[in-house]
Short mmCIF file of C-alpha atoms (C1' of nucleotides) in Angstrom, two decimals:
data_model
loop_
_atom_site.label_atom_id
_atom_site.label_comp_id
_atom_site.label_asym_id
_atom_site.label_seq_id
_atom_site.Cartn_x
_atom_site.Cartn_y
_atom_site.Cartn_z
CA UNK A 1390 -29.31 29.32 -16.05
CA UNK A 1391 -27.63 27.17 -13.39
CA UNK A 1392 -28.68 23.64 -13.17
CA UNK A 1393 -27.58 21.13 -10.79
CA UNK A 1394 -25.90 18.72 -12.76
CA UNK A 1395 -26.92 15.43 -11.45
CA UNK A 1396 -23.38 13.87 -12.69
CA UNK A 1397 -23.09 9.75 -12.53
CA UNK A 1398 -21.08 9.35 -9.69
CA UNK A 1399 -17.68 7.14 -11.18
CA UNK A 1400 -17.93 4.63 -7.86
CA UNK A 1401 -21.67 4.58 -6.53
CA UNK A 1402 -22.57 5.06 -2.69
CA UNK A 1403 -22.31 1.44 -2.12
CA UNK A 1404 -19.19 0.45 -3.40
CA UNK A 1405 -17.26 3.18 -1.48
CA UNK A 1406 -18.91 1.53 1.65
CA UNK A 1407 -17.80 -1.74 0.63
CA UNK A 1408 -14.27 -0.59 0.25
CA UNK A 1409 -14.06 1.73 3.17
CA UNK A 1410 -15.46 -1.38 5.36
CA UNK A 1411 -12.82 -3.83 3.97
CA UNK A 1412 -9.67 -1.23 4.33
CA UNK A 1413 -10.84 -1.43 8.18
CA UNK A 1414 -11.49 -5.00 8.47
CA UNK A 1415 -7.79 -5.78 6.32
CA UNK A 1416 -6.37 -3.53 8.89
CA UNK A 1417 -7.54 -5.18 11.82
CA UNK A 1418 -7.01 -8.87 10.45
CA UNK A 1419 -4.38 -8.28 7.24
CA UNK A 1420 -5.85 -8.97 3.52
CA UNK A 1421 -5.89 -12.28 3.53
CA UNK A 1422 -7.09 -13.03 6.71
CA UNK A 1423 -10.28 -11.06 5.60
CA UNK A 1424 -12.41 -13.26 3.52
CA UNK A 1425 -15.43 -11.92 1.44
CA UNK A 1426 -17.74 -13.42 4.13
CA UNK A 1427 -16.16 -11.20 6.55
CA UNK A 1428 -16.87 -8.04 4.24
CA UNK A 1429 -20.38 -9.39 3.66
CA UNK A 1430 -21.49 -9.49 6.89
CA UNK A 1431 -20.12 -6.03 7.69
CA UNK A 1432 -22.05 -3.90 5.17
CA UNK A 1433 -24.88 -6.49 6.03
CA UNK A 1434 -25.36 -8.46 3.24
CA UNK A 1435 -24.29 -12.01 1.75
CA UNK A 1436 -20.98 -12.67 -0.26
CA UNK A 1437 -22.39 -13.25 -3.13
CA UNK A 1438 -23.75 -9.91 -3.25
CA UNK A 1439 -20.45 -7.63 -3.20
CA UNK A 1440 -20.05 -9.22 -7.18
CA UNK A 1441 -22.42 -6.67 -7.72
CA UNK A 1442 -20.47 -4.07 -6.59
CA UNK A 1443 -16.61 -5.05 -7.17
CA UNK A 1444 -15.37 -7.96 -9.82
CA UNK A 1445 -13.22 -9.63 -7.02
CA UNK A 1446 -11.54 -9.37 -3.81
CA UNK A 1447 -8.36 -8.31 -5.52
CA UNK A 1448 -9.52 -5.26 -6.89
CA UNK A 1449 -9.94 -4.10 -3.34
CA UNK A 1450 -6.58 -4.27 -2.58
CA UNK A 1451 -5.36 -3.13 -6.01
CA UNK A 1452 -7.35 -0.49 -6.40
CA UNK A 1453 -6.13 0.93 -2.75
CA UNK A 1454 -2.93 0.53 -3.33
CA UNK A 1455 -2.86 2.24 -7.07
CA UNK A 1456 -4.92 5.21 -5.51
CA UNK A 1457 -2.37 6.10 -2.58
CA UNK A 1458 0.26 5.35 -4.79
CA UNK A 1459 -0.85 8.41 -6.90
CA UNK A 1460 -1.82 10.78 -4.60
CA UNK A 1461 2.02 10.21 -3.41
CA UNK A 1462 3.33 10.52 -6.36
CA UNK A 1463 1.48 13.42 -7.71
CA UNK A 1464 2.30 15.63 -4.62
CA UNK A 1465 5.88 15.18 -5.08
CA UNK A 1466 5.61 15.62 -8.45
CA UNK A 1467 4.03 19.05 -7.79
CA UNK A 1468 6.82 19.88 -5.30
CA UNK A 1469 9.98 19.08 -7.69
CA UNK A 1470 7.92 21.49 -10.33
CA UNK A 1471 7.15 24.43 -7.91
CA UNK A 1472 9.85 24.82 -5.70
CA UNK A 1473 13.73 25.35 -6.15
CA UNK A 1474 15.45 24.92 -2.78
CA UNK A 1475 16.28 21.36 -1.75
CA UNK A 1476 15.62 22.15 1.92
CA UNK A 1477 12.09 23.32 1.37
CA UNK A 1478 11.71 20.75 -1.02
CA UNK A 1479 12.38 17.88 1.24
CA UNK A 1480 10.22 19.80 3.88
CA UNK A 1481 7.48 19.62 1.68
CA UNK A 1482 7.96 15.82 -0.01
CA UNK A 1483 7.12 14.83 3.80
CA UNK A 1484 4.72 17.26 4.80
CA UNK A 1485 2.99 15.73 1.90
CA UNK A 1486 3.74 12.29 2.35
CA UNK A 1487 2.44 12.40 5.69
CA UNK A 1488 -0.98 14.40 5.14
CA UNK A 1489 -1.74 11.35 2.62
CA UNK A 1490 -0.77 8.83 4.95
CA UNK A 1491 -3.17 10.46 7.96
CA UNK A 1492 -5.76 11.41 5.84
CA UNK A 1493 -6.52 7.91 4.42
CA UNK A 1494 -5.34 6.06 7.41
CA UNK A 1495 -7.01 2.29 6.61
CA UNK A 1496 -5.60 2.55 2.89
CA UNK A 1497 -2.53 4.18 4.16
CA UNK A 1498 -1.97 0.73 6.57
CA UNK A 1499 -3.08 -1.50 3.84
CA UNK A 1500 -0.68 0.63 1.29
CA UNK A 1501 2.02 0.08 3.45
CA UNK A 1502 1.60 -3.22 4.32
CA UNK A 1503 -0.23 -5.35 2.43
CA UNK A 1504 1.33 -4.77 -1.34
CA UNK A 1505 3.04 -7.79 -1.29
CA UNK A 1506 -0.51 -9.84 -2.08
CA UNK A 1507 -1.21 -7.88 -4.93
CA UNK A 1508 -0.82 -10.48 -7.90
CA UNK A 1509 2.26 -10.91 -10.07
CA UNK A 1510 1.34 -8.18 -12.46
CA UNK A 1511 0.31 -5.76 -9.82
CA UNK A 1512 2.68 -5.97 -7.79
CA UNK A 1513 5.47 -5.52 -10.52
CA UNK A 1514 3.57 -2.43 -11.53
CA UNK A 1515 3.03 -1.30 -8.01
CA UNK A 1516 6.85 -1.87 -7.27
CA UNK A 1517 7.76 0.52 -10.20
CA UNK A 1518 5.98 3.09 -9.08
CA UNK A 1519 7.24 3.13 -5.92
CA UNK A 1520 10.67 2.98 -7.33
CA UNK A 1521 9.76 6.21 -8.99
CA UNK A 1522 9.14 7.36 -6.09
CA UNK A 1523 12.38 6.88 -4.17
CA UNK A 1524 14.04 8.13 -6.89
CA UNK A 1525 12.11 11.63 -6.77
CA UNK A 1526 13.50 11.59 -3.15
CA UNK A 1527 16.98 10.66 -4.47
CA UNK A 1528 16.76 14.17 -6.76
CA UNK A 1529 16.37 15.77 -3.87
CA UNK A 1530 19.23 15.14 -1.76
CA UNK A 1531 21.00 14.95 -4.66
CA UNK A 1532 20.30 18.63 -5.44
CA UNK A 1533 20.84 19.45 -1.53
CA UNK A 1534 24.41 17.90 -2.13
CA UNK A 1535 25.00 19.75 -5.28
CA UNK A 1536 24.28 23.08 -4.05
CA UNK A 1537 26.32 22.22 -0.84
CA UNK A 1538 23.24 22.50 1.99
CA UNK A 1539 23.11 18.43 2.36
CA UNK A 1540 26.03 16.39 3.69
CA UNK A 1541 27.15 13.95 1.43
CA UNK A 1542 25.69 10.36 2.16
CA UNK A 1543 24.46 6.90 0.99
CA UNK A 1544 21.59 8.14 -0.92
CA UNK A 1545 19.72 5.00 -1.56
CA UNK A 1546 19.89 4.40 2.40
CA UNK A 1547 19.23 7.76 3.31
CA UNK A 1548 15.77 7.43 1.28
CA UNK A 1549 15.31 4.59 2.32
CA UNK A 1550 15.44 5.76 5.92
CA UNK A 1551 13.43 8.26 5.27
CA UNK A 1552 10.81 6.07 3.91
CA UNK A 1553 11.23 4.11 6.97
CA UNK A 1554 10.25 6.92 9.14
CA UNK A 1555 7.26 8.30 7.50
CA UNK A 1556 5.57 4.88 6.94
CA UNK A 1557 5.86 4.43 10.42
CA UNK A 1558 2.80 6.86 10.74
CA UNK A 1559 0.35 4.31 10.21
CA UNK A 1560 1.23 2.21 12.77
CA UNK A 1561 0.59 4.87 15.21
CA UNK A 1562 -1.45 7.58 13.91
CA UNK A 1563 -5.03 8.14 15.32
CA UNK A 1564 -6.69 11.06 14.08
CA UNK A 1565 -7.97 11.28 17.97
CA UNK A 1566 -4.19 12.22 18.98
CA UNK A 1567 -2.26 14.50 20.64
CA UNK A 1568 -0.28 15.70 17.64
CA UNK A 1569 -2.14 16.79 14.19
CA UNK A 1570 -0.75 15.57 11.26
CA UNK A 1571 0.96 19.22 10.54
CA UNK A 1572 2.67 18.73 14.08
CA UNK A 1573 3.93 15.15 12.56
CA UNK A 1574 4.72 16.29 9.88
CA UNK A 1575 6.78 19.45 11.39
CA UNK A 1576 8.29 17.38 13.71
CA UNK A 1577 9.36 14.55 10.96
CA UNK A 1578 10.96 17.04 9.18
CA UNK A 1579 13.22 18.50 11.53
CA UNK A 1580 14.23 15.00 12.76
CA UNK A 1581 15.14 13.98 9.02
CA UNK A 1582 16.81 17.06 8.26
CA UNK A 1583 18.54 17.61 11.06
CA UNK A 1584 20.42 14.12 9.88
CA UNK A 1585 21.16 15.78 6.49
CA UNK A 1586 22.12 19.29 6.99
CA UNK A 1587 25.81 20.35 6.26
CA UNK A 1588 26.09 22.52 9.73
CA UNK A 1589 25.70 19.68 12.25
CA UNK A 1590 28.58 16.99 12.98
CA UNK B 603 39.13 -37.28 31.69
CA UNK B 604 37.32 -35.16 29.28
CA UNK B 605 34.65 -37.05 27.76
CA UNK B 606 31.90 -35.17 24.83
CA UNK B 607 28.83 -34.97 26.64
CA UNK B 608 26.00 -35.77 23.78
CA UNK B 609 23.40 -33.61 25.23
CA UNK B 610 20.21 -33.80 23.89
CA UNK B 611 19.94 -31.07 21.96
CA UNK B 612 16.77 -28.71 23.47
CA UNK B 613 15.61 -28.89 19.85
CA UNK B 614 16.23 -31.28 17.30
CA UNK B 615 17.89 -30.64 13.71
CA UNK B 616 14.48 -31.74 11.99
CA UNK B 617 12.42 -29.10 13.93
CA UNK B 618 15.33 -26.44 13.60
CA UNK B 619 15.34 -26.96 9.30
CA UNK B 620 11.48 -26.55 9.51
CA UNK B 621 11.50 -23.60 11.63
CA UNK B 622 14.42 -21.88 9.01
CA UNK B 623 12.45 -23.37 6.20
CA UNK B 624 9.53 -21.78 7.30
CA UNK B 625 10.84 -18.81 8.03
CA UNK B 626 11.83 -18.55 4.52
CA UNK B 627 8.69 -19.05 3.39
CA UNK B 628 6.68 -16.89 5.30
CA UNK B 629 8.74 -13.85 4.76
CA UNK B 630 7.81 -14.25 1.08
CA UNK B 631 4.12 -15.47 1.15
CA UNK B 632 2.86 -14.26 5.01
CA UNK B 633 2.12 -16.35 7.74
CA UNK B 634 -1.71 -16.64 6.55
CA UNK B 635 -0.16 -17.24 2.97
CA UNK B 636 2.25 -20.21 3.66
CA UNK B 637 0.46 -23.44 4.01
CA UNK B 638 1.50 -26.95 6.04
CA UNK B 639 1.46 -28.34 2.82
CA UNK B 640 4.08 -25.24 1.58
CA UNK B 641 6.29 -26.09 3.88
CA UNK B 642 6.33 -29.86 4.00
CA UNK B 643 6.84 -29.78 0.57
CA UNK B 644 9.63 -27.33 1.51
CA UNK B 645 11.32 -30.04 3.57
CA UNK B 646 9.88 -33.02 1.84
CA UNK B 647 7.22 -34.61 3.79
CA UNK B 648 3.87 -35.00 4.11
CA UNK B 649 2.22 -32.11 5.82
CA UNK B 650 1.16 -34.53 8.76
CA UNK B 651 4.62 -35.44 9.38
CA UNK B 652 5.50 -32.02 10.35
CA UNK B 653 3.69 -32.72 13.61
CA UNK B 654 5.88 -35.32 14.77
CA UNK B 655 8.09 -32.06 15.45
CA UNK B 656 5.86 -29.26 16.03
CA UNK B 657 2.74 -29.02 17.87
CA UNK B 658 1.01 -26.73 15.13
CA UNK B 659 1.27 -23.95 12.70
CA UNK B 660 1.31 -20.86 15.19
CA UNK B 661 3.86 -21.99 17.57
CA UNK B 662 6.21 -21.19 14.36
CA UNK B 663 5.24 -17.96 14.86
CA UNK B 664 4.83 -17.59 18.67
CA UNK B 665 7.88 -19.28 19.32
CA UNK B 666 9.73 -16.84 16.58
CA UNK B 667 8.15 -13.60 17.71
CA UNK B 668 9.18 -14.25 21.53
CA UNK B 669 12.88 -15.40 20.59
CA UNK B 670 13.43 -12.38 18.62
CA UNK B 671 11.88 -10.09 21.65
CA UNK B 672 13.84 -12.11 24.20
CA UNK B 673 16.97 -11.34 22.21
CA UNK B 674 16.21 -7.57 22.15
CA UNK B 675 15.21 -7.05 25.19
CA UNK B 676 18.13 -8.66 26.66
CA UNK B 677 20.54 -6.77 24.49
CA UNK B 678 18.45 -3.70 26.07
CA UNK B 679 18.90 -4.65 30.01
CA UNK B 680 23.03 -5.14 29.50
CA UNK B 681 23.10 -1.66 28.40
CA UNK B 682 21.15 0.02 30.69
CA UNK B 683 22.76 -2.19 33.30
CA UNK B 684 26.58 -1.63 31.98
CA UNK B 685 26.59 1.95 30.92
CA UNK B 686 25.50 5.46 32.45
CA UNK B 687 26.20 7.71 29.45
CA UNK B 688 23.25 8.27 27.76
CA UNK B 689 24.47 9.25 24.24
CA UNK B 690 26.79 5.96 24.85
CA UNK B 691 23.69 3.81 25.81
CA UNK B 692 21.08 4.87 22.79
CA UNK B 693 24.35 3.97 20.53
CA UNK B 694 25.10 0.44 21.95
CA UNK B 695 20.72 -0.02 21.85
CA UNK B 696 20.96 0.82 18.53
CA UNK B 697 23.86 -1.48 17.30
CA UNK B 698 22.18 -4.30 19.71
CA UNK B 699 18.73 -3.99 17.88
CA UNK B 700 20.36 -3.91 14.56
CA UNK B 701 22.70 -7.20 15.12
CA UNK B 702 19.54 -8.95 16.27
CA UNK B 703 17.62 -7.85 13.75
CA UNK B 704 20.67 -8.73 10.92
CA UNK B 705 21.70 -11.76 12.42
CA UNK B 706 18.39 -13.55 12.05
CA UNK B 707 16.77 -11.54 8.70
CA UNK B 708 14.12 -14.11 8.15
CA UNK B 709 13.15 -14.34 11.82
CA UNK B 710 13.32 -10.69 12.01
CA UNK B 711 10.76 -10.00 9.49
CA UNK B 712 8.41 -12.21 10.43
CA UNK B 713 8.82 -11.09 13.95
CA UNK B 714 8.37 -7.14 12.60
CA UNK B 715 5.72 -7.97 10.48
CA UNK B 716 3.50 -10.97 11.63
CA UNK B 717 3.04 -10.52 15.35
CA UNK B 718 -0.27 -9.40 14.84
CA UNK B 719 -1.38 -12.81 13.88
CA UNK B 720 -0.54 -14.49 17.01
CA UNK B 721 -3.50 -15.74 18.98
CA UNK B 722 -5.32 -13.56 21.20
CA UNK B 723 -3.39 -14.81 24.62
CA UNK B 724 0.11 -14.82 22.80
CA UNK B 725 -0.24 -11.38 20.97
CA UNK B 726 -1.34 -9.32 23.99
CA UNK B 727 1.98 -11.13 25.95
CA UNK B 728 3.77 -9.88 22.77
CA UNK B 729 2.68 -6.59 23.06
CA UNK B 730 3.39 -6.06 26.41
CA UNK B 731 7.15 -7.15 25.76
CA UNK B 732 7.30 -4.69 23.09
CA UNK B 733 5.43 -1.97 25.43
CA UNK B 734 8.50 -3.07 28.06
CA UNK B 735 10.87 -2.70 25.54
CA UNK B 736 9.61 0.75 23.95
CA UNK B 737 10.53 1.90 28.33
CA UNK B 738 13.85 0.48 27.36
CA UNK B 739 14.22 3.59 25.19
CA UNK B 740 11.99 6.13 26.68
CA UNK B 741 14.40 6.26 29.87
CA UNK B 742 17.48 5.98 27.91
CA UNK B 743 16.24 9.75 26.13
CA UNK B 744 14.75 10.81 29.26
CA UNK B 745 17.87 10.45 31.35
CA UNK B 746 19.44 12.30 28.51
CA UNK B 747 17.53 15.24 28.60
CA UNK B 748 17.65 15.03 32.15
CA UNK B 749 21.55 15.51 31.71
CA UNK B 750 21.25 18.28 29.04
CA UNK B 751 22.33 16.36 26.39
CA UNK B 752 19.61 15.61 24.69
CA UNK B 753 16.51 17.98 23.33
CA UNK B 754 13.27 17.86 25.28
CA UNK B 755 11.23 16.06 22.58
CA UNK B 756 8.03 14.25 22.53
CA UNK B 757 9.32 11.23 23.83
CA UNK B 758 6.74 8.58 22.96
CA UNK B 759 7.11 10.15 19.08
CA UNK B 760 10.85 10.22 19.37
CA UNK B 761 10.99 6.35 20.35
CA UNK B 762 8.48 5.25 18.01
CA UNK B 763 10.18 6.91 15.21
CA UNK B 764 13.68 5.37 16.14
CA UNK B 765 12.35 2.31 16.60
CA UNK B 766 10.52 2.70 12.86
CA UNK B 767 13.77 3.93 11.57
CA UNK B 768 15.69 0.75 13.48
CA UNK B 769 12.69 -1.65 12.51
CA UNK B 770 12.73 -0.62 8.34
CA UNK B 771 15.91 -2.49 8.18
CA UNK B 772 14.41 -5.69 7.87
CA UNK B 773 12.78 -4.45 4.61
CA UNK B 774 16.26 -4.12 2.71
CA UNK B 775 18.93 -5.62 4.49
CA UNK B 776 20.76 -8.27 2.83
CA UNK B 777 23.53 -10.07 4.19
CA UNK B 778 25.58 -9.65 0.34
CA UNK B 779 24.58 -5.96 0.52
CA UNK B 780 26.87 -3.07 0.27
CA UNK B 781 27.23 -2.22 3.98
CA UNK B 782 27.79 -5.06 6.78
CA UNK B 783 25.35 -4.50 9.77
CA UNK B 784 28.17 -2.08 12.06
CA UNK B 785 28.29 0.03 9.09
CA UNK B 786 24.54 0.30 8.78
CA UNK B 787 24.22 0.45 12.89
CA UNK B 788 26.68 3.43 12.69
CA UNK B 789 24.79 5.54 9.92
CA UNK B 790 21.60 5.07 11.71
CA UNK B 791 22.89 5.93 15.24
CA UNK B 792 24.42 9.14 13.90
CA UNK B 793 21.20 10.06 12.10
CA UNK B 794 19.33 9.54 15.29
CA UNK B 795 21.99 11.24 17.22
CA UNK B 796 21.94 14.21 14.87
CA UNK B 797 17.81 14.90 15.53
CA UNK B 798 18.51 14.26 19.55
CA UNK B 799 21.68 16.45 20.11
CA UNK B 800 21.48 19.66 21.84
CA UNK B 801 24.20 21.29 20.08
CA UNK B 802 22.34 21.74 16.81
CA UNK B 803 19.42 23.34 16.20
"C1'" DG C 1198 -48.88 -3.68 -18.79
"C1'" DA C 1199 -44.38 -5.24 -20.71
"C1'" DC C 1200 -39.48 -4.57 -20.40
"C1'" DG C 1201 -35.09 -4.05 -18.52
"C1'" DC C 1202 -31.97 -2.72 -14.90
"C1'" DT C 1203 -30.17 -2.99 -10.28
"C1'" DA C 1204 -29.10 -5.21 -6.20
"C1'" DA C 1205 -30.21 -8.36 -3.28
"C1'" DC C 1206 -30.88 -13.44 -2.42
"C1'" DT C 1207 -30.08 -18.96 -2.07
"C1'" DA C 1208 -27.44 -22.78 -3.39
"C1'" DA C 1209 -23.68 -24.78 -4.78
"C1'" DC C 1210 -18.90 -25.51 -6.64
"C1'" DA C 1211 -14.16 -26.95 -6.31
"C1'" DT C 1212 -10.15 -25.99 -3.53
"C1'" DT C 1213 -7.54 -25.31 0.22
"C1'" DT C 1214 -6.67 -25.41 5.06
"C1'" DG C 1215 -5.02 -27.11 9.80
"C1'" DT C 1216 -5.23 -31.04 12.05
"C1'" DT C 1217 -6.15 -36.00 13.70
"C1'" DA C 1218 -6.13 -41.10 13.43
"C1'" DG C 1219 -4.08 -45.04 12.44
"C1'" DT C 1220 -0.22 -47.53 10.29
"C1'" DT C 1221 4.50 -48.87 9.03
"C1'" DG C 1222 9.60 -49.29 8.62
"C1'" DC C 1223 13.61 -49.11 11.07
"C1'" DA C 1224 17.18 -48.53 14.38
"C1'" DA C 1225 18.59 -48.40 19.13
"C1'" DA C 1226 17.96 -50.48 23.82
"C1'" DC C 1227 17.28 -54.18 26.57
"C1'" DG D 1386 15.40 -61.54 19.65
"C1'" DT D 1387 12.14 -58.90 21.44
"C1'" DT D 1388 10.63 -54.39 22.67
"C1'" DT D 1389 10.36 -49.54 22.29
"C1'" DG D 1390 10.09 -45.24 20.18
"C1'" DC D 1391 10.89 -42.11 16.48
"C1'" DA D 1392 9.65 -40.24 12.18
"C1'" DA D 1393 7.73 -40.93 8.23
"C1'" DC D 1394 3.46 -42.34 5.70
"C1'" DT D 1395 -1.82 -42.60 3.86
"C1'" DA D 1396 -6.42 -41.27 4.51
"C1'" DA D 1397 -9.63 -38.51 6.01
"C1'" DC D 1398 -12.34 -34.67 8.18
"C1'" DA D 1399 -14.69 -30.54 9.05
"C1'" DA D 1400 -14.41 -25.94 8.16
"C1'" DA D 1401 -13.48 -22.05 5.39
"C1'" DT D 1402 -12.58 -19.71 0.98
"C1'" DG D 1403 -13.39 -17.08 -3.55
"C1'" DT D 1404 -16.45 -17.31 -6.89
"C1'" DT D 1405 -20.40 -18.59 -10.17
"C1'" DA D 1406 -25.18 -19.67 -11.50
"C1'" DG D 1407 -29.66 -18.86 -11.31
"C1'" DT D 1408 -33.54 -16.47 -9.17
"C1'" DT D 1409 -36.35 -12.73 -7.42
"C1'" DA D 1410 -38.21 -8.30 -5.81
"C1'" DG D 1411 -38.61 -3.53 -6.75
"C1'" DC D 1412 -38.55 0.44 -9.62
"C1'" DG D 1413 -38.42 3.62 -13.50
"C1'" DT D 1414 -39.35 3.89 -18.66
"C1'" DC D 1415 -41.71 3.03 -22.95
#
DNA sequence: GACGCTAACTAACATTTGTTAGTTGCAAAC
DNA sequence: GTTTGCAACTAACAAATGTTAGTTAGCGTC
């Protein structure tokens, strides 16, 4: 017999208001230029309250940029396990990257920007990760050189240019566009590889 | 007879070691993170002596932000001005941005990343600099496709992911790094080149 | 009807913040 | 030798900040 299983949600109704309002508020005036009064009055209710919803204004912040970070991660973990060429890997490490990045677009700004306020022992953690993360991009053209379909270059600026680029989308992004965030994505890709490929020079 | 002309310097040594000082200081705590009181302490004095030089906390960053565009967009007008190849003028906008942006690091981050904090008034003057400047670029590719040598591209995406790639420098550049700034300007002007070109595809 | 839980409230706290007012020591200018 | 002005100081202010304590209203469960 099929029941509807009336599971405990992990984050209730309320709290996921709270932290969608406060990505959008930290976008619009930065994290620290968004106090808890400012949150308050957006969902409508006093300061004091949010306590009973999140331990601390921190924990916004933290737990924003821990959740992107993953999603990021995990899709390029899922590309270096599935696929084999370096080309379609790459392709794919950005289309991914991207659809993250555009389909949280407040986290994705506050990811991007606003790390640096985590506390000390966040922000070490948060920095490893996204070390890991450059590195997975480093395999990549790595592999592309190995196999002779990537020119040889600085890796660790390559990635880093790379990086460079596809953060950019949040700056600009609106999910009212002219471009979807395949077309970005498409379009990112050639740009980047068009710098890498062996043929061009 | 030659004769040393003491003129009075535009701004005084005191206000320019407060302005580096806090330069320094913001790039690692924010502009909404670093205090009077962080950066008296910086320069050691009280934080009400610091107005005996400065008129307040956001001329800091006003004054920074339109330096750093003033230097960029002049850098922009002397090529367009000098030069009529196209491929010839994105290179020397390139190299210009990057020497700004490398020459003064601390200023340059804080200009990249802090804008938005500028008062209401300042930040909309700020933006329309940067709107100017973004033109800068848009008719450099445009007269480039209009000679063939260039792709037709999206040309508000194409300049807003140069200028991302061009901006991300401030992120990692360090003067003691492994590549001096015409190195760096040369890497990223061939990547650029290499998604632009015609010939590849 | 008593109990306990949830989510809101009011009040208050200790700090921190940017800035102003008023004062003082000192060196150059007259 | 007096005056002037710069650059530092101390003291203070009003506002804002993150957070805690204690209270209360409503609602489902025993």
């Amino acid at each position: 017999m099929l029941v509807s299983v009336k599971s405990t949600p992990k984050t209730s109704a309320r709290k996921a208001q709270i932290m969608g309002v406060s990505l959008e508020l930290m976008r619009k005036l930065g994290y620290q230029g968004t106090s808890m009064r400012d949150i308050a009055s957006a969902v409508k209710m006093e300061a004091a309250s949010l306590y009973n919803h999140i331990s601390g204004k921190e924990v916004i912040l933290s737990e924003t940029c821990f959740q992107m970070a993953e999603r990021l991660l995990q899709g390029l973990a899922e590309v270096n396990d599935i696929y084999f060429n370096p080309t379609e890997k790459l392709s794919l490490a950005v289309k991914n990257h991207v659809k993250v990045l555009t389909e949280y677009t407040h986290a994705g700004w506050v990811f991007v920007h606003e790390w640096r306020h985590l506390s000390e022992e966040n922000r070490l953690h948060f920095v490893a990760l996204r070390d890991d993360y450059e590195k997975g991009f480093t395999t990549i053209l790595k592999q592309g050189e190995d196999e002779g379909v990537f020119q040889d270059v600085n890796n660790k600026f390559a990635v880093l240019t790379i990086l460079a680029t596809l953060n950019w989308v949040v700056e600009w992004y609106k999910p009212q566009g002219d471009m979807t965030p395949e077309q970005i994505a498409e379009k990112l890709t050639e740009f980047i590889l068009s710098g890498l490929k062996k043929e061009n020079n």
